[in-house]
Amino acid sequence: LKTPKAVIVIFGATGDLANRKLYPSLYRLYRNGKLSDNFAVIGVARRPLTNEQLRDNIKKSIADFNDTHIDADEFASHFHYNPFDVQDLTHYQKLDKFIDELDAKHQAGGNRLFYLAMDPNFFGLIAENLKSEGLTEPTGWTKLIIEKPFGHNYETAQKLNNDIRKAFTEDQIYRIDHYLGKQMIQNIEIVRFANSLFEPLWNNQYIANIQVTSSEILGVEERGRYYDGSGALRDMVQNHMLQMVSLLAMEPPAKLTPDDIRYEKVKVLRSLKPISEDIVDEHFVRGQYDRGEINQEEQDGYRESNGVDENSNTETFVAGKFMINNFRWAGVPFYIRTGKRMAKKATEIVVQFKDLPINLYAGKGNTIDPNLLVIRVQPDGGITLHLNAKQEDYETTSKPITMQYDMDGKAINRPEAYEVLLNDCLHGDSTNFVHWDEVALSWQYIDVISEAWSKKSSDEFPNYASGTNGPKAADELLENDGFHWWSVK
Ligand code: BG6
């Protein structure tokens, strides 16, 4: 693949995402030879900064890499700061000229990537102004990357989408779901479709249930204001969790093209068994964290965080059961669970296979556990297969054993999600971005749950202590079906 050429404009250049994720990711692409010298970045934000100040921030954001063979000043010299008022059309006109200037200087091929990493309330306005001031028709390509939250519900998402679509076509829009950039999530497809072992069993005849857990130790930290108006359902389930479910449940695509893969993912979302408000409680459990202890440290409760209402009715935990009404999956629950301030930071997928019709080894000294395929997404990526086998020399007994694959290399050398996604976008590969159809269908499902929850009393909260695995009802959700959460290493 040729290294891409482009002028990248980052709206929100002084923000947390830019500093924590985007600058380090661009740096890693640069260090790994995935970005040629033909690129420039214009950082756009409201506050007045100089180029030097922006470049200092960038050097700070990449200081941990400690690379001696890369000249950090040379990398930072590709970055320029442009103080900007998103309401002022003259600023767009100046930006247009500035992009042309940098394009000429770096031979960037007339390509423009606009990255909106800021308050989504301005996305529509920015898109509209970029178009009206002629920034969206360069001599090369134009692309737009947008960050979540993509709307607050179906209605607001649709409005946002309509606004953006007035300026950009669907294939110019790259909606980020950073989970799709994670190595082990991309591996779901490969494990399923590059092995003859699993696909024949990947259906309701052989799979008992699938469990997807994404737990965090951190609380809301400094994001209370955003989070209290959002909650775990919108923050994690509508996007990351449902994306993982669709990758696990989709049919093999005809080809590995973005369109073919998306088509199959959309079909899963369309096959979700609809839920109505009166049965939300049977399928979904909400939680909010209280005080508690993690690693021997006292933690405050959610309602004590900055920016959070002291009687907040916002959930910081969700467990749920999705049923997929198609031939492959009818009857197989897909359980999901996600929350803040839980016992550990981990994302894991457990596929539990059905029990054998009879157990020949039943009796003394024998244990037979169900076969599990565990896809460990983070912190350490890998795959574990849980089998039963003989261990002792003199007796034919069966014991649970595991076969384990760990992804090579330390986490630090592995490409970061944002790095992978930026690279894909620069190359025009939209496979791991979210299409509008997926956004629309997932909001339509999620809206029913949030509507039901908005009518519940906040007196239920808080209902789980920091450092635990959520409220008891999350365990009962599975117990009622005769299952339990597999907590696996
Ligand atoms: C983000 C959510 O999308 O994902 C955060 O807004 C959450 O609240 C984060 O902490 C989790 O991502 P990761 O990559 O740490 O699992």
XYZ file of C-alpha atoms and ligand atoms in Angstrom:
505
model
C 0.000 0.000 0.000
C 1.247 3.450 -0.855
C 1.583 5.783 2.090
C -1.335 8.183 2.047
C -1.023 11.884 1.398
C -3.331 14.378 3.068
C -3.856 17.518 5.040
C -5.645 16.483 8.224
C -7.724 19.076 10.055
C -8.508 18.176 13.668
C -11.366 20.118 15.256
C -10.875 19.874 19.016
C -7.091 19.971 18.817
C -6.636 20.985 22.446
C -9.014 18.331 23.752
C -8.486 15.163 25.666
C -9.047 12.806 22.736
C -6.561 14.627 20.510
C -3.863 14.576 23.169
C -4.461 11.087 24.509
C -5.257 9.213 21.311
C -4.938 11.106 18.045
C -1.449 12.592 18.347
C 0.107 9.363 19.652
C -1.673 7.415 16.889
C -0.453 9.734 14.144
C 2.997 9.487 15.629
C 2.942 5.705 15.594
C 1.837 5.684 11.971
C 4.672 8.056 11.183
C 7.204 6.022 13.130
C 6.072 2.824 11.432
C 6.406 4.322 7.982
C 2.641 4.410 7.396
C 2.625 8.163 6.931
C 4.934 9.670 4.396
C 6.334 13.158 4.580
C 3.381 14.251 2.482
C 1.122 15.097 5.364
C 0.319 18.096 7.493
C -2.037 18.487 10.426
C -3.945 21.630 11.262
C -5.127 21.699 14.839
C -8.261 23.756 15.216
C -9.813 24.908 18.491
C -11.208 27.997 20.137
C -8.417 29.005 22.439
C -5.460 31.036 21.221
C -2.350 28.877 21.026
C 0.815 29.300 19.028
C 2.247 26.630 16.750
C 4.983 26.173 19.329
C 2.503 25.520 22.120
C 0.634 22.965 20.034
C 3.881 21.257 19.088
C 4.921 21.142 22.737
C 1.638 19.427 23.577
C 2.281 16.950 20.816
C 5.772 16.208 22.004
C 4.402 15.652 25.518
C 1.757 13.285 24.190
C 4.407 11.112 22.534
C 7.134 11.429 25.176
C 6.389 7.969 26.589
C 7.508 6.268 23.401
C 11.141 7.125 24.107
C 12.175 6.552 20.505
C 15.702 7.646 19.909
C 15.695 7.099 16.157
C 12.783 9.452 15.478
C 13.178 13.188 15.551
C 10.184 14.410 17.583
C 10.746 17.993 16.411
C 10.630 16.923 12.811
C 7.360 15.038 13.459
C 5.866 18.000 15.362
C 6.845 20.395 12.569
C 4.045 18.864 10.470
C 1.509 20.332 12.931
C 0.060 23.838 12.772
C -2.355 25.562 15.070
C -5.313 27.574 13.865
C -7.482 29.388 16.456
C -11.012 29.038 15.202
C -14.573 30.113 15.804
C -16.871 27.507 14.298
C -19.613 30.117 13.797
C -17.446 32.560 11.832
C -17.502 31.942 8.077
C -14.388 34.021 7.433
C -12.464 31.517 9.563
C -13.461 28.762 7.171
C -12.348 30.820 4.191
C -8.942 31.395 5.786
C -8.706 27.743 6.717
C -9.358 26.813 3.097
C -6.393 28.909 1.943
C -4.197 27.589 4.711
C -4.980 23.980 3.734
C -4.002 24.793 0.125
C -0.755 26.339 1.281
C 0.199 23.312 3.348
C -0.920 21.013 0.590
C 1.463 22.703 -1.816
C 4.293 22.657 0.696
C 3.891 18.955 1.559
C 2.655 17.751 -1.836
C -0.401 16.305 -0.100
C -2.239 15.475 -3.310
C -5.184 17.813 -2.703
C -6.603 15.343 -0.141
C -8.423 16.572 2.927
C -9.449 14.738 6.062
C -11.623 16.593 8.571
C -11.672 15.029 12.025
C -14.392 16.230 14.402
C -13.170 15.424 17.897
C -15.250 17.894 19.865
C -18.744 18.686 21.128
C -21.141 16.890 18.734
C -23.606 19.774 19.022
C -21.424 21.579 16.508
C -20.996 18.741 14.004
C -23.915 19.792 11.838
C -22.897 23.429 11.785
C -19.269 22.667 10.976
C -20.223 20.297 8.164
C -22.585 22.868 6.700
C -20.002 25.663 6.866
C -17.248 23.499 5.402
C -19.469 22.931 2.427
C -20.839 26.454 1.993
C -17.314 27.915 2.105
C -16.072 25.465 -0.494
C -13.757 23.365 1.672
C -15.328 20.052 0.711
C -14.387 20.118 -2.941
C -10.624 19.900 -3.154
C -8.699 18.497 -6.094
C -8.191 15.158 -4.292
C -10.507 13.319 -1.899
C -12.422 14.657 1.119
C -13.283 12.578 4.160
C -14.932 13.284 7.461
C -14.284 11.374 10.685
C -16.733 11.842 13.501
C -16.574 10.742 17.077
C -19.411 9.546 19.206
C -21.827 10.262 20.750
C -23.687 10.037 17.485
C -26.960 11.442 18.763
C -28.702 10.852 22.063
C -31.444 8.667 20.621
C -32.759 7.732 17.180
C -34.400 11.080 16.571
C -31.383 13.235 17.401
C -29.061 10.843 15.575
C -31.217 11.135 12.492
C -31.199 14.913 12.656
C -27.432 14.942 13.066
C -27.064 12.549 10.192
C -29.292 14.622 7.916
C -27.263 17.720 8.728
C -23.977 16.025 7.967
C -25.306 14.378 4.831
C -26.076 17.789 3.370
C -22.332 18.334 3.132
C -20.839 14.822 2.857
C -21.948 11.639 1.133
C -22.269 8.446 3.156
C -19.056 7.058 1.709
C -17.128 10.163 2.768
C -18.259 9.767 6.376
C -16.237 7.616 8.767
C -18.043 7.116 12.088
C -15.591 5.943 14.700
C -16.322 3.118 17.084
C -12.889 2.565 18.540
C -13.764 -1.002 19.579
C -13.714 -1.896 15.885
C -10.055 -0.914 15.786
C -9.072 -3.335 18.540
C -6.991 -6.253 17.300
C -8.984 -8.980 18.996
C -12.301 -7.577 17.856
C -11.044 -7.649 14.297
C -10.014 -11.184 15.084
C -13.611 -12.311 15.696
C -14.149 -12.422 11.957
C -10.905 -14.276 11.301
C -11.391 -16.840 14.041
C -14.884 -17.514 12.718
C -14.270 -17.487 8.990
C -10.693 -18.745 8.629
C -11.142 -21.938 10.678
C -13.172 -24.966 9.743
C -13.457 -25.883 13.403
C -15.934 -23.320 14.657
C -18.249 -22.296 11.854
C -20.137 -25.624 11.646
C -20.872 -25.340 15.370
C -21.626 -21.618 15.317
C -25.400 -21.829 15.683
C -28.292 -22.681 17.971
C -27.698 -26.413 17.703
C -24.344 -26.290 19.428
C -24.063 -22.953 21.218
C -25.856 -22.500 24.538
C -25.222 -18.789 24.971
C -22.703 -16.048 24.249
C -21.499 -13.596 26.880
C -19.802 -10.290 26.195
C -18.379 -8.404 29.165
C -16.625 -5.060 29.115
C -15.812 -3.944 32.624
C -13.872 -0.951 33.833
C -12.260 -0.057 37.124
C -12.397 3.666 36.499
C -15.452 5.678 37.457
C -16.667 8.684 35.491
C -13.610 10.703 36.547
C -13.801 14.171 34.982
C -16.562 13.343 32.495
C -19.460 13.610 34.929
C -21.270 16.318 33.038
C -21.337 14.378 29.760
C -21.841 11.001 31.360
C -24.717 11.961 33.641
C -26.733 12.929 30.581
C -25.754 9.734 28.819
C -25.282 6.618 30.970
C -23.819 3.225 30.191
C -26.601 2.223 27.805
C -25.860 5.069 25.402
C -22.159 5.286 26.167
C -21.287 1.599 25.687
C -24.235 -0.622 24.711
C -25.676 1.257 21.719
C -22.272 1.226 20.058
C -19.456 -1.015 21.312
C -21.511 -3.864 22.777
C -23.951 -4.119 19.867
C -21.085 -3.960 17.398
C -19.472 -6.947 19.099
C -22.784 -8.823 19.080
C -23.228 -8.229 15.359
C -19.715 -9.441 14.558
C -20.319 -12.581 16.598
C -23.709 -13.284 15.082
C -23.357 -12.270 11.434
C -23.437 -14.675 8.508
C -20.219 -15.145 6.512
C -20.057 -12.247 4.064
C -19.986 -12.981 0.326
C -16.641 -11.186 0.126
C -14.496 -9.236 2.516
C -15.597 -5.870 1.193
C -16.900 -3.121 3.479
C -20.317 -3.346 1.805
C -20.630 -7.111 2.118
C -19.584 -7.120 5.764
C -21.844 -4.219 6.651
C -24.754 -5.919 4.915
C -24.377 -8.930 7.192
C -23.984 -6.838 10.337
C -27.079 -4.829 9.494
C -29.017 -8.073 9.014
C -28.168 -9.082 12.590
C -29.428 -5.775 13.946
C -32.577 -6.152 11.889
C -33.086 -9.637 13.326
C -32.886 -8.552 16.964
C -36.069 -9.699 18.607
C -37.930 -6.465 19.287
C -38.361 -5.467 22.870
C -41.277 -3.517 24.310
C -41.273 -1.344 27.419
C -43.286 -3.813 29.482
C -40.655 -6.557 29.122
C -37.525 -4.416 29.459
C -37.089 -5.580 33.060
C -36.986 -9.220 31.996
C -34.131 -8.546 29.594
C -32.132 -5.635 30.958
C -30.699 -4.699 34.344
C -29.350 -1.308 35.259
C -26.959 -0.356 38.023
C -25.231 2.642 39.532
C -22.081 2.378 41.603
C -21.851 3.262 45.237
C -18.761 3.750 47.343
C -16.508 0.779 47.777
C -12.953 -0.449 47.755
C -10.726 -1.340 44.812
C -7.148 -2.498 45.359
C -7.433 -1.451 48.989
C -8.355 2.080 48.059
C -11.592 3.734 49.078
C -13.647 4.889 46.098
C -16.355 7.517 46.077
C -19.887 6.829 44.838
C -21.106 7.926 41.411
C -23.384 10.595 42.855
C -20.389 12.209 44.539
C -18.543 12.815 41.256
C -18.065 16.224 39.692
C -20.850 17.243 37.347
C -23.175 14.455 38.535
C -26.602 15.134 40.028
C -26.725 14.097 43.683
C -29.957 12.178 42.999
C -28.852 11.008 39.595
C -31.024 8.427 37.856
C -28.233 7.572 35.391
C -26.963 4.005 35.080
C -23.247 3.239 35.197
C -23.833 -0.473 34.598
C -25.962 -2.457 32.183
C -26.487 -6.183 31.841
C -28.795 -7.440 29.175
C -29.987 -10.242 26.992
C -30.401 -9.892 23.243
C -32.280 -12.540 21.303
C -31.694 -12.824 17.593
C -34.681 -14.046 15.663
C -33.179 -15.885 12.734
C -32.571 -19.483 11.744
C -29.029 -19.542 13.076
C -29.667 -18.001 16.480
C -33.283 -18.485 17.545
C -33.256 -19.457 21.221
C -29.631 -18.516 21.966
C -29.231 -15.631 24.413
C -26.498 -13.087 23.766
C -25.767 -11.653 27.192
C -23.877 -8.399 27.521
C -22.549 -6.701 30.611
C -20.688 -3.434 30.980
C -20.025 -1.060 33.815
C -17.767 1.384 35.524
C -16.054 0.751 38.860
C -16.190 -2.965 38.539
C -13.647 -5.427 39.886
C -11.297 -5.359 36.885
C -10.601 -3.754 33.541
C -11.329 -6.382 30.928
C -13.238 -7.040 27.744
C -13.989 -10.662 27.095
C -16.254 -12.746 24.906
C -17.269 -16.206 26.063
C -18.957 -18.625 23.706
C -20.498 -21.434 25.738
C -21.156 -24.622 23.802
C -24.017 -26.940 24.670
C -23.551 -29.907 26.970
C -23.129 -33.369 25.471
C -26.288 -35.496 25.365
C -24.887 -37.830 28.032
C -21.858 -37.685 30.287
C -19.923 -40.982 30.070
C -17.481 -39.823 32.696
C -19.999 -38.894 35.342
C -18.962 -39.941 38.802
C -16.074 -39.920 41.176
C -13.210 -37.579 40.456
C -14.591 -36.364 37.178
C -15.549 -32.895 36.223
C -16.899 -31.948 32.881
C -17.286 -28.291 32.174
C -18.963 -26.979 29.067
C -16.583 -26.199 26.236
C -15.898 -22.504 26.093
C -14.234 -20.423 23.448
C -12.972 -17.270 25.099
C -11.875 -14.313 23.015
C -9.898 -12.044 25.294
C -10.014 -8.553 23.858
C -8.167 -6.697 26.604
C -6.017 -6.126 28.588
C -4.066 -9.067 27.131
C -5.413 -10.121 23.768
C -5.737 -13.800 23.049
C -7.933 -16.843 22.675
C -8.547 -19.625 25.154
C -10.332 -22.851 24.401
C -11.726 -24.744 27.409
C -11.811 -28.503 26.879
C -11.998 -31.626 29.022
C -9.155 -34.143 28.980
C -7.437 -36.882 30.938
C -4.715 -35.737 33.246
C -3.830 -38.580 35.629
C -1.760 -41.542 34.464
C -3.608 -44.539 35.891
C -7.206 -43.564 35.609
C -9.541 -42.554 32.873
C -10.812 -39.414 34.423
C -11.768 -36.178 32.831
C -10.646 -32.742 33.939
C -11.125 -29.285 32.490
C -8.029 -28.036 30.641
C -7.316 -24.979 28.555
C -5.508 -24.294 25.302
C -4.316 -20.788 25.096
C -3.071 -18.420 22.421
C -1.644 -15.063 23.463
C -1.164 -12.353 20.929
C 2.503 -11.763 20.360
C 4.281 -8.751 21.664
C 3.747 -6.465 24.541
C 0.705 -4.212 24.493
C 2.932 -1.209 23.825
C 4.032 -2.581 20.449
C 0.558 -3.519 19.342
C -1.158 -0.980 17.119
C -3.619 1.091 19.033
C -7.272 1.162 17.943
C -7.148 4.768 16.789
C -3.952 4.170 14.884
C -5.500 1.302 12.944
C -8.674 3.245 12.209
C -6.868 6.403 11.103
C -4.767 4.306 8.782
C -7.876 2.578 7.359
C -9.599 5.890 6.798
C -6.594 7.432 5.054
C -6.594 4.418 2.740
C -10.344 4.687 2.178
C -11.213 1.399 3.891
C -14.506 1.843 5.745
C -14.894 -1.774 6.916
C -14.276 -0.935 10.544
C -16.416 2.169 10.681
C -20.096 2.347 11.464
C -22.619 2.879 8.711
C -25.710 5.010 9.288
C -27.969 1.941 8.991
C -26.219 0.368 11.976
C -26.501 3.560 14.005
C -30.193 3.872 13.199
C -31.104 0.263 14.017
C -29.166 0.175 17.249
C -30.734 3.415 18.497
C -34.207 2.160 17.639
C -33.624 -0.859 19.868
C -31.894 1.059 22.671
C -34.499 3.834 22.783
C -37.136 1.425 24.103
C -34.901 0.575 27.057
C -33.971 4.168 27.864
C -37.597 5.194 27.643
C -38.580 2.499 30.161
C -35.692 3.381 32.460
C -36.399 7.101 32.398
C -39.707 6.298 34.131
C -38.055 4.375 36.960
C -37.367 5.886 40.326
C -33.856 6.998 41.182
C -34.446 5.511 44.663
C -33.196 2.187 43.259
C -29.734 3.706 43.038
C -26.972 3.260 44.016
C -27.261 -0.520 43.834
C -23.748 -1.929 43.539
C -20.578 -1.251 45.471
C -17.457 -0.084 43.652
C -15.176 -3.032 43.017
C -17.959 -5.592 42.443
C -19.494 -7.136 39.346
C -22.665 -5.058 39.409
C -26.045 -5.599 41.052
C -27.329 -9.042 42.006
C -30.039 -8.818 39.394
C -27.336 -9.100 36.713
C -26.506 -12.586 37.998
C -30.153 -13.517 38.251
C -30.662 -12.576 34.631
C -28.565 -15.616 33.660
C -29.601 -17.837 36.555
C -33.209 -17.566 35.426
C -32.116 -19.172 32.154
C -30.031 -21.836 33.923
C -26.676 -20.163 33.147
C -24.118 -18.066 34.972
C -21.494 -15.504 33.989
C -18.170 -17.128 33.268
C -15.536 -15.176 34.957
C -12.427 -16.359 33.163
C -8.838 -15.210 33.204
C -15.750 4.992 25.430
C -16.700 5.428 26.522
O -16.426 4.921 24.219
O -15.223 3.724 25.751
C -15.987 5.450 27.863
O -17.201 6.718 26.232
C -15.322 4.133 28.146
O -16.895 5.764 28.917
C -14.470 3.700 26.955
O -14.511 4.293 29.274
C -13.936 2.302 27.152
O -13.004 2.043 26.143
P -11.806 1.026 26.350
O -11.076 1.022 25.064
O -10.991 1.538 27.512
O -12.443 -0.286 26.698
